[in-house]
mmCIF file of C-alpha atoms in Angstrom:
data_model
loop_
_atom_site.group_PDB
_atom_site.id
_atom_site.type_symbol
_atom_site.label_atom_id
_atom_site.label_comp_id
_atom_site.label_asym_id
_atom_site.label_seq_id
_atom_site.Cartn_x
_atom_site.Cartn_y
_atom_site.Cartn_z
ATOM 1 C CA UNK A 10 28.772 -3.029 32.932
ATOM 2 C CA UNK A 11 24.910 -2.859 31.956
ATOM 3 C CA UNK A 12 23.598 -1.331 28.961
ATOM 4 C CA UNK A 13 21.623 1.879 28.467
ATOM 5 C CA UNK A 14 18.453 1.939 27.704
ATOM 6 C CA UNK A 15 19.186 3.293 24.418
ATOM 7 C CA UNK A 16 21.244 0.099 23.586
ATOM 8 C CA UNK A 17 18.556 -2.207 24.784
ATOM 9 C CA UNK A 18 15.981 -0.969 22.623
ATOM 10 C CA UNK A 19 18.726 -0.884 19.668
ATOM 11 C CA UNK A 20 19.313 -4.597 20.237
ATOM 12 C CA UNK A 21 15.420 -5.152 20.996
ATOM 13 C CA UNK A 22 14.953 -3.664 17.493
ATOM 14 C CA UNK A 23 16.987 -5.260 15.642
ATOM 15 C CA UNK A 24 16.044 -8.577 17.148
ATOM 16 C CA UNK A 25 12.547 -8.602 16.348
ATOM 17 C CA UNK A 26 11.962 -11.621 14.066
ATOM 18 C CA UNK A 27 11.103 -9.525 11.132
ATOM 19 C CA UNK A 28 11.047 -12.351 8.814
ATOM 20 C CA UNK A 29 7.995 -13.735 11.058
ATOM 21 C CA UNK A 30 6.276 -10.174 11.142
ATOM 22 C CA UNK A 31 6.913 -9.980 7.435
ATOM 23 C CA UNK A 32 4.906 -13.026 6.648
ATOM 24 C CA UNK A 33 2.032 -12.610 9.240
ATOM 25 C CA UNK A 34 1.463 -9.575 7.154
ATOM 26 C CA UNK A 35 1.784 -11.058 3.716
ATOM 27 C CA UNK A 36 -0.859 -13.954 4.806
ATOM 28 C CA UNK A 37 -3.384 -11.565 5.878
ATOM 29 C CA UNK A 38 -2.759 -9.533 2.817
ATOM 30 C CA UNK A 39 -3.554 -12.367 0.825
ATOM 31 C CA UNK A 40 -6.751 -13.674 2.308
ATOM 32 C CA UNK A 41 -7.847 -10.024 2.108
ATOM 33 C CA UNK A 42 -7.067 -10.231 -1.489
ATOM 34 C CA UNK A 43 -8.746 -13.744 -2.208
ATOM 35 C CA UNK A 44 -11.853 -12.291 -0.664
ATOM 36 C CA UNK A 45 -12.188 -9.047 -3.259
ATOM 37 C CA UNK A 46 -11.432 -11.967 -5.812
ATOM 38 C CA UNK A 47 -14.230 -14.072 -4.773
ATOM 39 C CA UNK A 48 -16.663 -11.184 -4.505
ATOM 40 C CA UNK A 49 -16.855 -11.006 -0.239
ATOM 41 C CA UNK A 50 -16.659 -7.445 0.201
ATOM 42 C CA UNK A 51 -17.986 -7.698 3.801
ATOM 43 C CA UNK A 52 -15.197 -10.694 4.907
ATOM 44 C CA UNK A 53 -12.122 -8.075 3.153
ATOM 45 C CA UNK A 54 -13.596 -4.964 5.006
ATOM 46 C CA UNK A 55 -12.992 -7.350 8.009
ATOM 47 C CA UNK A 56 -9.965 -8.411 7.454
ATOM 48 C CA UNK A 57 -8.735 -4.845 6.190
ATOM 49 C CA UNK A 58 -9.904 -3.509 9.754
ATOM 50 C CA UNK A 59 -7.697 -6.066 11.314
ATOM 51 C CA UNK A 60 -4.942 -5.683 9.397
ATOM 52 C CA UNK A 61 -4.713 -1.900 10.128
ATOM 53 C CA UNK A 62 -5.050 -2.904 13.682
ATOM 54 C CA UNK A 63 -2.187 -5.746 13.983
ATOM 55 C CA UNK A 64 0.651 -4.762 16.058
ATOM 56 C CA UNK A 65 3.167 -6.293 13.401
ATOM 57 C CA UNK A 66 1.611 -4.581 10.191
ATOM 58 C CA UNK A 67 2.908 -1.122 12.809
ATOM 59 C CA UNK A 68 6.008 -2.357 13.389
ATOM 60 C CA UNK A 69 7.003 -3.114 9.170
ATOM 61 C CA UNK A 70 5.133 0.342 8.250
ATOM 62 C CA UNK A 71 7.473 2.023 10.567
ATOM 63 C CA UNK A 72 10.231 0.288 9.797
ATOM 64 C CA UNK A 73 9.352 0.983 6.033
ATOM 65 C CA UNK A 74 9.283 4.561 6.550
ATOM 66 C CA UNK A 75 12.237 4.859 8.909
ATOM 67 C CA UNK A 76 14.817 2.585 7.368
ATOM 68 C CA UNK A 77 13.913 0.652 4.364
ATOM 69 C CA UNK A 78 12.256 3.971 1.588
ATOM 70 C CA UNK A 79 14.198 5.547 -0.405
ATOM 71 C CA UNK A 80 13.341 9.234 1.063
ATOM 72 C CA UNK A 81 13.624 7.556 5.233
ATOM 73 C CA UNK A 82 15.746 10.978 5.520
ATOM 74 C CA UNK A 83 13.772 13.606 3.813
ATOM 75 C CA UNK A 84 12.156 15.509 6.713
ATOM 76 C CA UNK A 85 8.659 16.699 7.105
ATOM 77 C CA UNK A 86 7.478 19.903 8.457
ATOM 78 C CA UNK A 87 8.946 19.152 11.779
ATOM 79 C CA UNK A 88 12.300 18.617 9.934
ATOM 80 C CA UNK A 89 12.410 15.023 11.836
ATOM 81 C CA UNK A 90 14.789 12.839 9.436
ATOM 82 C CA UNK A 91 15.040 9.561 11.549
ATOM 83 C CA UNK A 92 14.062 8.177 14.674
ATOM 84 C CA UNK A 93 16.163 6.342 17.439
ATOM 85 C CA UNK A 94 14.825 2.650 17.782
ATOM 86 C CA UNK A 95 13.271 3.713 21.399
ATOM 87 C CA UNK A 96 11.342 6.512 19.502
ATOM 88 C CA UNK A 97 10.248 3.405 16.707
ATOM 89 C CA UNK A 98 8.937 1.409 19.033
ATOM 90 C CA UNK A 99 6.366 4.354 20.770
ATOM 91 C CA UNK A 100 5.371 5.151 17.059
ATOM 92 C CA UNK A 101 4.717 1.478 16.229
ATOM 93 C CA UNK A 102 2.492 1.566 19.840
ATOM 94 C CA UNK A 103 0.800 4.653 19.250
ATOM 95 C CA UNK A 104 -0.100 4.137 15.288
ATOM 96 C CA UNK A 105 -3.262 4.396 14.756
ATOM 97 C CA UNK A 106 -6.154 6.152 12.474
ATOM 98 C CA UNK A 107 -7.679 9.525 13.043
ATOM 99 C CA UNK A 108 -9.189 12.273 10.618
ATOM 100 C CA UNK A 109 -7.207 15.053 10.767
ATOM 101 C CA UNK A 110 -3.473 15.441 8.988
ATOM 102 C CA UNK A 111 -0.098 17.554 9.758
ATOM 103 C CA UNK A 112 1.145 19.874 6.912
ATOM 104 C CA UNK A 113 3.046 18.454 3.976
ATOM 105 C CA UNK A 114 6.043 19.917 3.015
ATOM 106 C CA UNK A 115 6.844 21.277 -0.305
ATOM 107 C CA UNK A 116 9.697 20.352 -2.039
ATOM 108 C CA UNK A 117 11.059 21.238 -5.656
ATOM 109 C CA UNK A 118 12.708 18.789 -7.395
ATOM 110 C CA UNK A 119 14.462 18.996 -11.404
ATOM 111 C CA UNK A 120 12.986 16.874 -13.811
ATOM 112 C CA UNK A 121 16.127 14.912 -15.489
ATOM 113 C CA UNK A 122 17.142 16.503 -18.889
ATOM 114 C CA UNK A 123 15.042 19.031 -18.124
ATOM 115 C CA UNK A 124 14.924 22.986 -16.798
ATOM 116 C CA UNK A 125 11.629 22.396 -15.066
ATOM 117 C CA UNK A 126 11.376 21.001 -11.344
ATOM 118 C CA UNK A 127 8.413 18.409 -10.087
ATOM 119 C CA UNK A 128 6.815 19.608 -6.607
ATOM 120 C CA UNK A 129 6.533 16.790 -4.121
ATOM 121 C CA UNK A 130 4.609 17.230 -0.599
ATOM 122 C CA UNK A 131 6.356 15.635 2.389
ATOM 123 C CA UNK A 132 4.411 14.444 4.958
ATOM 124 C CA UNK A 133 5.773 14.287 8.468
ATOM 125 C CA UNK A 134 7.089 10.636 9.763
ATOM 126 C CA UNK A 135 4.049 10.170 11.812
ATOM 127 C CA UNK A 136 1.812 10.316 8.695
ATOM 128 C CA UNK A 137 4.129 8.476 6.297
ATOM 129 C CA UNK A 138 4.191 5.323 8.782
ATOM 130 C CA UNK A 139 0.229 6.110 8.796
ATOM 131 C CA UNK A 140 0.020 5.590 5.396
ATOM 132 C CA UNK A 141 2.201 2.380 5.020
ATOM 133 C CA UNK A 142 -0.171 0.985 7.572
ATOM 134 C CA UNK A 143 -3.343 2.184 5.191
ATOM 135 C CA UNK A 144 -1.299 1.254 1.782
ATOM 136 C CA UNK A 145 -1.092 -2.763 3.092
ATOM 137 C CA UNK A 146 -4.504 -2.938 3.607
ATOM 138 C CA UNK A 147 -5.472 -1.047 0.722
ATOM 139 C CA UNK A 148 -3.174 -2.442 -1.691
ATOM 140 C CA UNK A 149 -4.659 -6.215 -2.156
ATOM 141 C CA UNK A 150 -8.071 -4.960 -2.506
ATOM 142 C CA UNK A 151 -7.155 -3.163 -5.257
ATOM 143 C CA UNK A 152 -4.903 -6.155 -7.223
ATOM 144 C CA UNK A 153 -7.826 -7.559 -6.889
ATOM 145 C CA UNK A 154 -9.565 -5.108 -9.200
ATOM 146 C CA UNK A 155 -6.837 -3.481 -11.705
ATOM 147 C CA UNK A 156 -7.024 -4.150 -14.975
ATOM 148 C CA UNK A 157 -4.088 -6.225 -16.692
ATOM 149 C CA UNK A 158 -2.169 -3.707 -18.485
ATOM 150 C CA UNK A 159 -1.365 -1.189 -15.735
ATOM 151 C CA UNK A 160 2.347 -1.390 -14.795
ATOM 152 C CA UNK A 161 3.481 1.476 -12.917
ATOM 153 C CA UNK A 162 3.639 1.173 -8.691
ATOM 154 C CA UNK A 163 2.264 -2.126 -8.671
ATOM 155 C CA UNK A 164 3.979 -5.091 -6.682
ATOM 156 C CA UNK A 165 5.620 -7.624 -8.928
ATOM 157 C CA UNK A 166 5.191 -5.535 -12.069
ATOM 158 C CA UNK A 167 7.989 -3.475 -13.664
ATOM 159 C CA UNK A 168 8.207 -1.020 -16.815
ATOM 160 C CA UNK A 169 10.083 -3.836 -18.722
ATOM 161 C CA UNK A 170 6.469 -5.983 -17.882
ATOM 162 C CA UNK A 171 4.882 -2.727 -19.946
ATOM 163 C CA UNK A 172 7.262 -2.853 -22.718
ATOM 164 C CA UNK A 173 7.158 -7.023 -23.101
ATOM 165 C CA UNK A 174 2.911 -6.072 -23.361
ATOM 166 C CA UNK A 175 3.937 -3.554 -26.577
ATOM 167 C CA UNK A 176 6.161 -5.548 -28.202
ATOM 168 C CA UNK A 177 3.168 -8.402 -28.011
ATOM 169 C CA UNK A 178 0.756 -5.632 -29.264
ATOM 170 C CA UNK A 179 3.169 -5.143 -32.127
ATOM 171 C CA UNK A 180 5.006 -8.021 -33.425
ATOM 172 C CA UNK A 181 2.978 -9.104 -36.220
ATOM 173 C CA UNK A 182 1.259 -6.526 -37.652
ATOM 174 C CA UNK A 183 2.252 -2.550 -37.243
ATOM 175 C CA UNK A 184 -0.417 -0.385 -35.943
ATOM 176 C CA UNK A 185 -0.953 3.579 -35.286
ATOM 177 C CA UNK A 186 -0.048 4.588 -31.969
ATOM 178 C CA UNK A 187 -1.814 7.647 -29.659
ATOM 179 C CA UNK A 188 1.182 8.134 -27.280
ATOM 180 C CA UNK A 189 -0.290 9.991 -24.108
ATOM 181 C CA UNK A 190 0.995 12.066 -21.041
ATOM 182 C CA UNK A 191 -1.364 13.749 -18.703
ATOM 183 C CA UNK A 192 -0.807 17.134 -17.694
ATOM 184 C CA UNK A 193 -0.276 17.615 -13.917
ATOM 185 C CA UNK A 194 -2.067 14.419 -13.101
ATOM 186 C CA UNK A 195 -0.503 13.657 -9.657
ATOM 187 C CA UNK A 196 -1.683 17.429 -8.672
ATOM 188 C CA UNK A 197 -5.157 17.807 -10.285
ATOM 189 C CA UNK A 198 -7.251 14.607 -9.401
ATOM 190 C CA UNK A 199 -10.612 15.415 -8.003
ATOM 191 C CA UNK A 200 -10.730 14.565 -4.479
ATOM 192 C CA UNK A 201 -13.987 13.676 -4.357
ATOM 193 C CA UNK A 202 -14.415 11.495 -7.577
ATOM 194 C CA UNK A 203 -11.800 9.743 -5.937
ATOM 195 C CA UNK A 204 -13.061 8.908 -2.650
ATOM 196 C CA UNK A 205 -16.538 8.144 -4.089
ATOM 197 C CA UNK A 206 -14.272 5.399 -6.360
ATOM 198 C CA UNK A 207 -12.483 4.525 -3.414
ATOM 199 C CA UNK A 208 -15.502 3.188 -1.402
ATOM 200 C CA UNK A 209 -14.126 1.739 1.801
ATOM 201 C CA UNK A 210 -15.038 2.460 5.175
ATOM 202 C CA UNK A 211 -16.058 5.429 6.792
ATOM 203 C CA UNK A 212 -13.354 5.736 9.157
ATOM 204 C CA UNK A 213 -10.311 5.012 6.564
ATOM 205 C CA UNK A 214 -12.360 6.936 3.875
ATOM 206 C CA UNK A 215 -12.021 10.455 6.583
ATOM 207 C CA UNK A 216 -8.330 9.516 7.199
ATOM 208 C CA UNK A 217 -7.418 9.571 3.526
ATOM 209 C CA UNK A 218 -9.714 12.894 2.643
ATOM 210 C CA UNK A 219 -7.490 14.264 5.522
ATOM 211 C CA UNK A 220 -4.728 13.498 4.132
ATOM 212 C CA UNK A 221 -5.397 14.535 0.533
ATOM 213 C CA UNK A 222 -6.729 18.060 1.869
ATOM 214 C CA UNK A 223 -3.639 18.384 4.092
ATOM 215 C CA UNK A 224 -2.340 21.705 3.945
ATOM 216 C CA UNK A 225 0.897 22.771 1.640
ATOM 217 C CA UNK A 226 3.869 24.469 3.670
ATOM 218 C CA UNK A 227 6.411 25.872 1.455
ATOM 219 C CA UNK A 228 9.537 27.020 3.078
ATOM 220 C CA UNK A 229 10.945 28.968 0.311
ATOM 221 C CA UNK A 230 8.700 31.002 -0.101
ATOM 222 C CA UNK A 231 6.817 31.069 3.947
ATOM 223 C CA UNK A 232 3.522 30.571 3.532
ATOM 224 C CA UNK A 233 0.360 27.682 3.853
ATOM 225 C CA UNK A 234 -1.280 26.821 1.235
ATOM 226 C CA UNK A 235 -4.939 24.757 1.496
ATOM 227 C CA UNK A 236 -4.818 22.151 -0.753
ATOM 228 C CA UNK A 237 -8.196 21.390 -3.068
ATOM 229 C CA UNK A 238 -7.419 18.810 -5.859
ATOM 230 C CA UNK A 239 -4.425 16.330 -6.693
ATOM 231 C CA UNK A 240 -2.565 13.262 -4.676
ATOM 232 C CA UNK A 241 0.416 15.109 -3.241
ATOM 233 C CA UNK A 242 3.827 13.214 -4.910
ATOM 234 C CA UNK A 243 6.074 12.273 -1.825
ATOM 235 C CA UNK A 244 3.597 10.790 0.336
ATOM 236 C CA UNK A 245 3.672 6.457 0.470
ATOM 237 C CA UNK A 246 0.207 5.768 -0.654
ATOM 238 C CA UNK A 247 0.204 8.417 -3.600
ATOM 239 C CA UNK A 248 1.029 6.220 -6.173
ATOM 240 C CA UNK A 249 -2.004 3.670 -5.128
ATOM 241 C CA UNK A 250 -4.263 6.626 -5.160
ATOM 242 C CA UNK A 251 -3.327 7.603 -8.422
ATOM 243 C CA UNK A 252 -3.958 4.016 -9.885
ATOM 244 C CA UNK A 253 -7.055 3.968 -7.992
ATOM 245 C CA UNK A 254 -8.109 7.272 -10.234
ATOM 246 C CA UNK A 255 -6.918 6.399 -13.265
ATOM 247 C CA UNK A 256 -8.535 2.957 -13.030
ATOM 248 C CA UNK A 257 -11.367 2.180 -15.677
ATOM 249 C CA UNK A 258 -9.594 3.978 -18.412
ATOM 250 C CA UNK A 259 -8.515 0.170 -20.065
ATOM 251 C CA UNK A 260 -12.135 -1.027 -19.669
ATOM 252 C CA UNK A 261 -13.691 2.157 -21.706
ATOM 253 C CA UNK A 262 -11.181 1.515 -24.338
ATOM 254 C CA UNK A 263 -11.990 -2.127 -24.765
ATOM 255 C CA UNK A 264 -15.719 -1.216 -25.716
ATOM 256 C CA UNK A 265 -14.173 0.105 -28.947
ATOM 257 C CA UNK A 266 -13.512 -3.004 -31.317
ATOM 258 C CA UNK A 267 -9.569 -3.865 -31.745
ATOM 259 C CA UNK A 268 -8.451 -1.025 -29.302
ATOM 260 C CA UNK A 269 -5.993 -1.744 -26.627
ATOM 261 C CA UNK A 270 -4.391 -0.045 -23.820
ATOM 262 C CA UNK A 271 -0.945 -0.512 -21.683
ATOM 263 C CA UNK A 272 -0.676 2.173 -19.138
ATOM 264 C CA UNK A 273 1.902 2.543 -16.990
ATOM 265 C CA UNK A 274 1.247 5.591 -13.837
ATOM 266 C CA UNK A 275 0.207 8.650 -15.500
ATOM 267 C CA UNK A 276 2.109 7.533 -19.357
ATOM 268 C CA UNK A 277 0.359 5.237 -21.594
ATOM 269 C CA UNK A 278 -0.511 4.265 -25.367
ATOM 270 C CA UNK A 279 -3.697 3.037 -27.338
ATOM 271 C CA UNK A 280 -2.869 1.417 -30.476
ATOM 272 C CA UNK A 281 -5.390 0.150 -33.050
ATOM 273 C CA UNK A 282 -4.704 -0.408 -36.584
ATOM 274 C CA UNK A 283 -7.089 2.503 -38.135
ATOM 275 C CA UNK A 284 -6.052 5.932 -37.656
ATOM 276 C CA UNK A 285 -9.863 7.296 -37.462
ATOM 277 C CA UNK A 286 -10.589 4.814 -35.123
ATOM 278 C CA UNK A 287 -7.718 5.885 -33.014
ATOM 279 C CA UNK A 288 -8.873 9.118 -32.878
ATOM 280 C CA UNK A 289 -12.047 8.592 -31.658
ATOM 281 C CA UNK A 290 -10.197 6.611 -28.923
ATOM 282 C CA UNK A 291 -8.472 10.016 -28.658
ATOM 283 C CA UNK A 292 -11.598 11.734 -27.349
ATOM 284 C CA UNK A 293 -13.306 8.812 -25.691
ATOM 285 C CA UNK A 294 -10.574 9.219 -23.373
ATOM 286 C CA UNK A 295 -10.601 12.855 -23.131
ATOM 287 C CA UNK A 296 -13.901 12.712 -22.012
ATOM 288 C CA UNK A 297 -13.005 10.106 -19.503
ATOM 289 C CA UNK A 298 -10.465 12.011 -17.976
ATOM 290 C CA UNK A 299 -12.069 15.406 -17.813
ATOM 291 C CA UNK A 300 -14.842 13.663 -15.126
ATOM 292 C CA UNK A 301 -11.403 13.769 -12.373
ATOM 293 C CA UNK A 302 -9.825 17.240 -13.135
ATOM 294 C CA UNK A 303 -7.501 15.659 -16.013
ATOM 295 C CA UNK A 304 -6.284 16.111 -19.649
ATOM 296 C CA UNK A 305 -3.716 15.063 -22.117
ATOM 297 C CA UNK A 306 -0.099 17.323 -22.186
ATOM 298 C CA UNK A 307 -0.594 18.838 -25.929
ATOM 299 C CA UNK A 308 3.582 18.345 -26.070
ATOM 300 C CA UNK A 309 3.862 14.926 -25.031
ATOM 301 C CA UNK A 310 0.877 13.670 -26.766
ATOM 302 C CA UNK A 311 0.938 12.372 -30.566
ATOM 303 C CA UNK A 312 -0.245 9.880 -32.866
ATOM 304 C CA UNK A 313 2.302 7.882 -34.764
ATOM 305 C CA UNK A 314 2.777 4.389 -36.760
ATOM 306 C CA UNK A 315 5.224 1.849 -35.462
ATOM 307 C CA UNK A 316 6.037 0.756 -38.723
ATOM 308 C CA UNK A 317 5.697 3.461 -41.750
ATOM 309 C CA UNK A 318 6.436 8.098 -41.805
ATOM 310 C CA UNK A 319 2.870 9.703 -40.457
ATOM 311 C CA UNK A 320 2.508 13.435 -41.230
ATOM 312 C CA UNK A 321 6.517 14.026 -41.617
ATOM 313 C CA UNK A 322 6.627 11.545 -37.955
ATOM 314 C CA UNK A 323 9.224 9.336 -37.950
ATOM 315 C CA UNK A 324 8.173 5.661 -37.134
ATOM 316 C CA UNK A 325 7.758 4.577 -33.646
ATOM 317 C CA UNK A 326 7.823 6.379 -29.888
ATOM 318 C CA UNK A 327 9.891 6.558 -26.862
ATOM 319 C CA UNK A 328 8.030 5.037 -24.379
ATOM 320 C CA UNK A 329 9.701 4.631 -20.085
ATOM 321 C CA UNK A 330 13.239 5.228 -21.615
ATOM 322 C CA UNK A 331 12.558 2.775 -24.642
ATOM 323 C CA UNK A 332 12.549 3.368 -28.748
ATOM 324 C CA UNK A 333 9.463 1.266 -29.809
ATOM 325 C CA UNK A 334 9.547 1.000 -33.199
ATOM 326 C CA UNK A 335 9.203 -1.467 -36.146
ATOM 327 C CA UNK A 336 10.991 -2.314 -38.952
ATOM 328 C CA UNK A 337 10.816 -3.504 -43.056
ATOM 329 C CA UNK A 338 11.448 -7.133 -43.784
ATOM 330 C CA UNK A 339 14.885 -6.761 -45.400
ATOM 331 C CA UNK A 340 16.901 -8.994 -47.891
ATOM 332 C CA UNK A 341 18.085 -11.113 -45.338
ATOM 333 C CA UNK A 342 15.741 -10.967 -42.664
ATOM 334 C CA UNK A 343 12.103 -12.769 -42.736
ATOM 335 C CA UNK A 344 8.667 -12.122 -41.372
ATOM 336 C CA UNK A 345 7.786 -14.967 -38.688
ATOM 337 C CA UNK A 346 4.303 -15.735 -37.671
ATOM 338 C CA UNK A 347 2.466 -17.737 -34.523
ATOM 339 C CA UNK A 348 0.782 -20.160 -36.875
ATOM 340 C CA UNK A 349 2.893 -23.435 -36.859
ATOM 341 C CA UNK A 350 2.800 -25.315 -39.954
ATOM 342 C CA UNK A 351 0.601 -28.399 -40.594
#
């Protein structure tokens, strides 16, 4: 009895060495990255190019997309939730760049603990794989460039890597603490700040303003909506571009004498161990941020101490599900110190 043709590409599919495609990838990713790291912007353009063109960088984004995401069954516009492994295969063939975008769908989500719901923008399957095939190229160039204390969407780098940097910050000597939120930031980035930061090449550069500018369909309420600002949440290479915005903002802070900065997405906190001083840090970065549509959310943002009451505060901050806080030396505990003895 022979097999459909359905079954052979099912088998085909699954048969496809993926470990081998996996690492093909990975090498290319990292001799893109070792050429941003060396300075040889020309040799990673090149090797970008041909990473967006390999045949097995298609195959893993649409695999990524279609099996191995989280969301692989929210639907786009087209309402399309998977894809049979015949279909895969023509959408890992016909991948390729362009300059125009489908319609992202809106969809309302509830913020945990919370009466308020987070819009995300769906794009269709065709544009998701799209971006997973933009996102591996991008991605290495830009590991190559982020500064140190930036945790959130990055590979090998987790919010417990953020809170091991604040407990370093902190464990000899409390400090005052500016702990920030940024209002909207996912939906208000300035497109074109953004793509001027961006500076790649002209033909990814139009793909990317296409997709930021990609119209809003919301099918509660009927209606398109042209989008003008922000990095729609729900797409795959969001969370780079939002890194890629808020990039710089450890640098400025550095310029100010005993300030530091651990950021993690759109959530971070400056300490220093002058209150004045912090607030100039305050507005140094509220001047930053206004340059790309941004600013601080008045209810999430506040300065505290880690150690000692400020203005009727209690000590310390929640900070990615954590308490950060410090506390007194008591009658059986003792302070320690780095400095061994001689």
């Amino acid at each position: 009895m022979s097999k459909t043709d359905s079954e052979k590409n099912t088998v085909e599919w699954k048969q496809l060495n993926w470990r081998q495609i996996q690492k093909a990838v990975w090498k290319l990713q990292k001799r893109i990255y070792r050429a941003y790291v060396s300075g040889d912007v020309q040799k990673g353009r090149r090797l970008q190019k041909t990473l967006i063109k390999s045949y097995y960088n298609r195959l893993l984004s649409v695999r990524k997309v279609t099996q191995d995401n989280q969301g692989k069954k929210t639907a786009g516009v087209y309402v399309v939730k998977s894809l049979t492994p015949k279909q895969r295969f023509q959408l890992a063939n016909d991948l390729k760049l362009g300059d125009k975008s489908q319609p992202i769908r809106r969809v309302w989500i509830p913020k945990p603990g919370k009466n308020e719901k987070r819009p995300l923008g769906i794009p269709v399957m065709r544009d998701r794989a799209a971006q997973a095939l933009v996102k591996a190229a991008l991605e290495p160039e830009w590991e190559a460039h982020f500064e140190p204390n930036s945790y959130g969407f990055r590979p090998g780098r987790s919010a417990h890597d953020a809170i091991e940097a604040i407990f370093n910050q902190i464990r000899y000597k409390s400090k005052f603490v500016l702990d920030a939120d940024l209002a909207k930031c996912f939906d208000r980035i300035n497109h074109q700040k953004l793509l001027a930061k961006l500076n790649t090449f002209p033909k990814l550069r139009r793909q990317i303003r296409a997709w930021l500018r990609a119209d809003i369909c919301d099918f509660e309420k009927h209606h398109l909506t042209p989008n003008q600002q922000g990095t729609p949440q729900g797409g795959v290479i969001s969370p780079l571009l939002s890194n890629i915005a808020l990039h710089g903002m450890e640098n400025r802070i550095k310029q100010i004498k005993g300030a530091s900065l651990i950021r993690y997405a759109d959530d971070f906190v400056i300490f220093h161990e002058n209150l004045e001083t912090l607030k100039v840090c305050q507005n140094v970065i509220s001047d930053w941020l206004s340059h790309y549509n941004l600013e601080f959310k008045p209810s999430k943002t506040q300065i505290v101490h880690t150690l000692n009451q400020l203005e009727k505060k209690p000590p310390g901050f929640d900070f990615l599900g954590f308490n950060i806080r410090q506390y007194k030396v008591g009658k059986y505990q003792s302070g320690k110190s780095d400095i061994l003895p001689s």
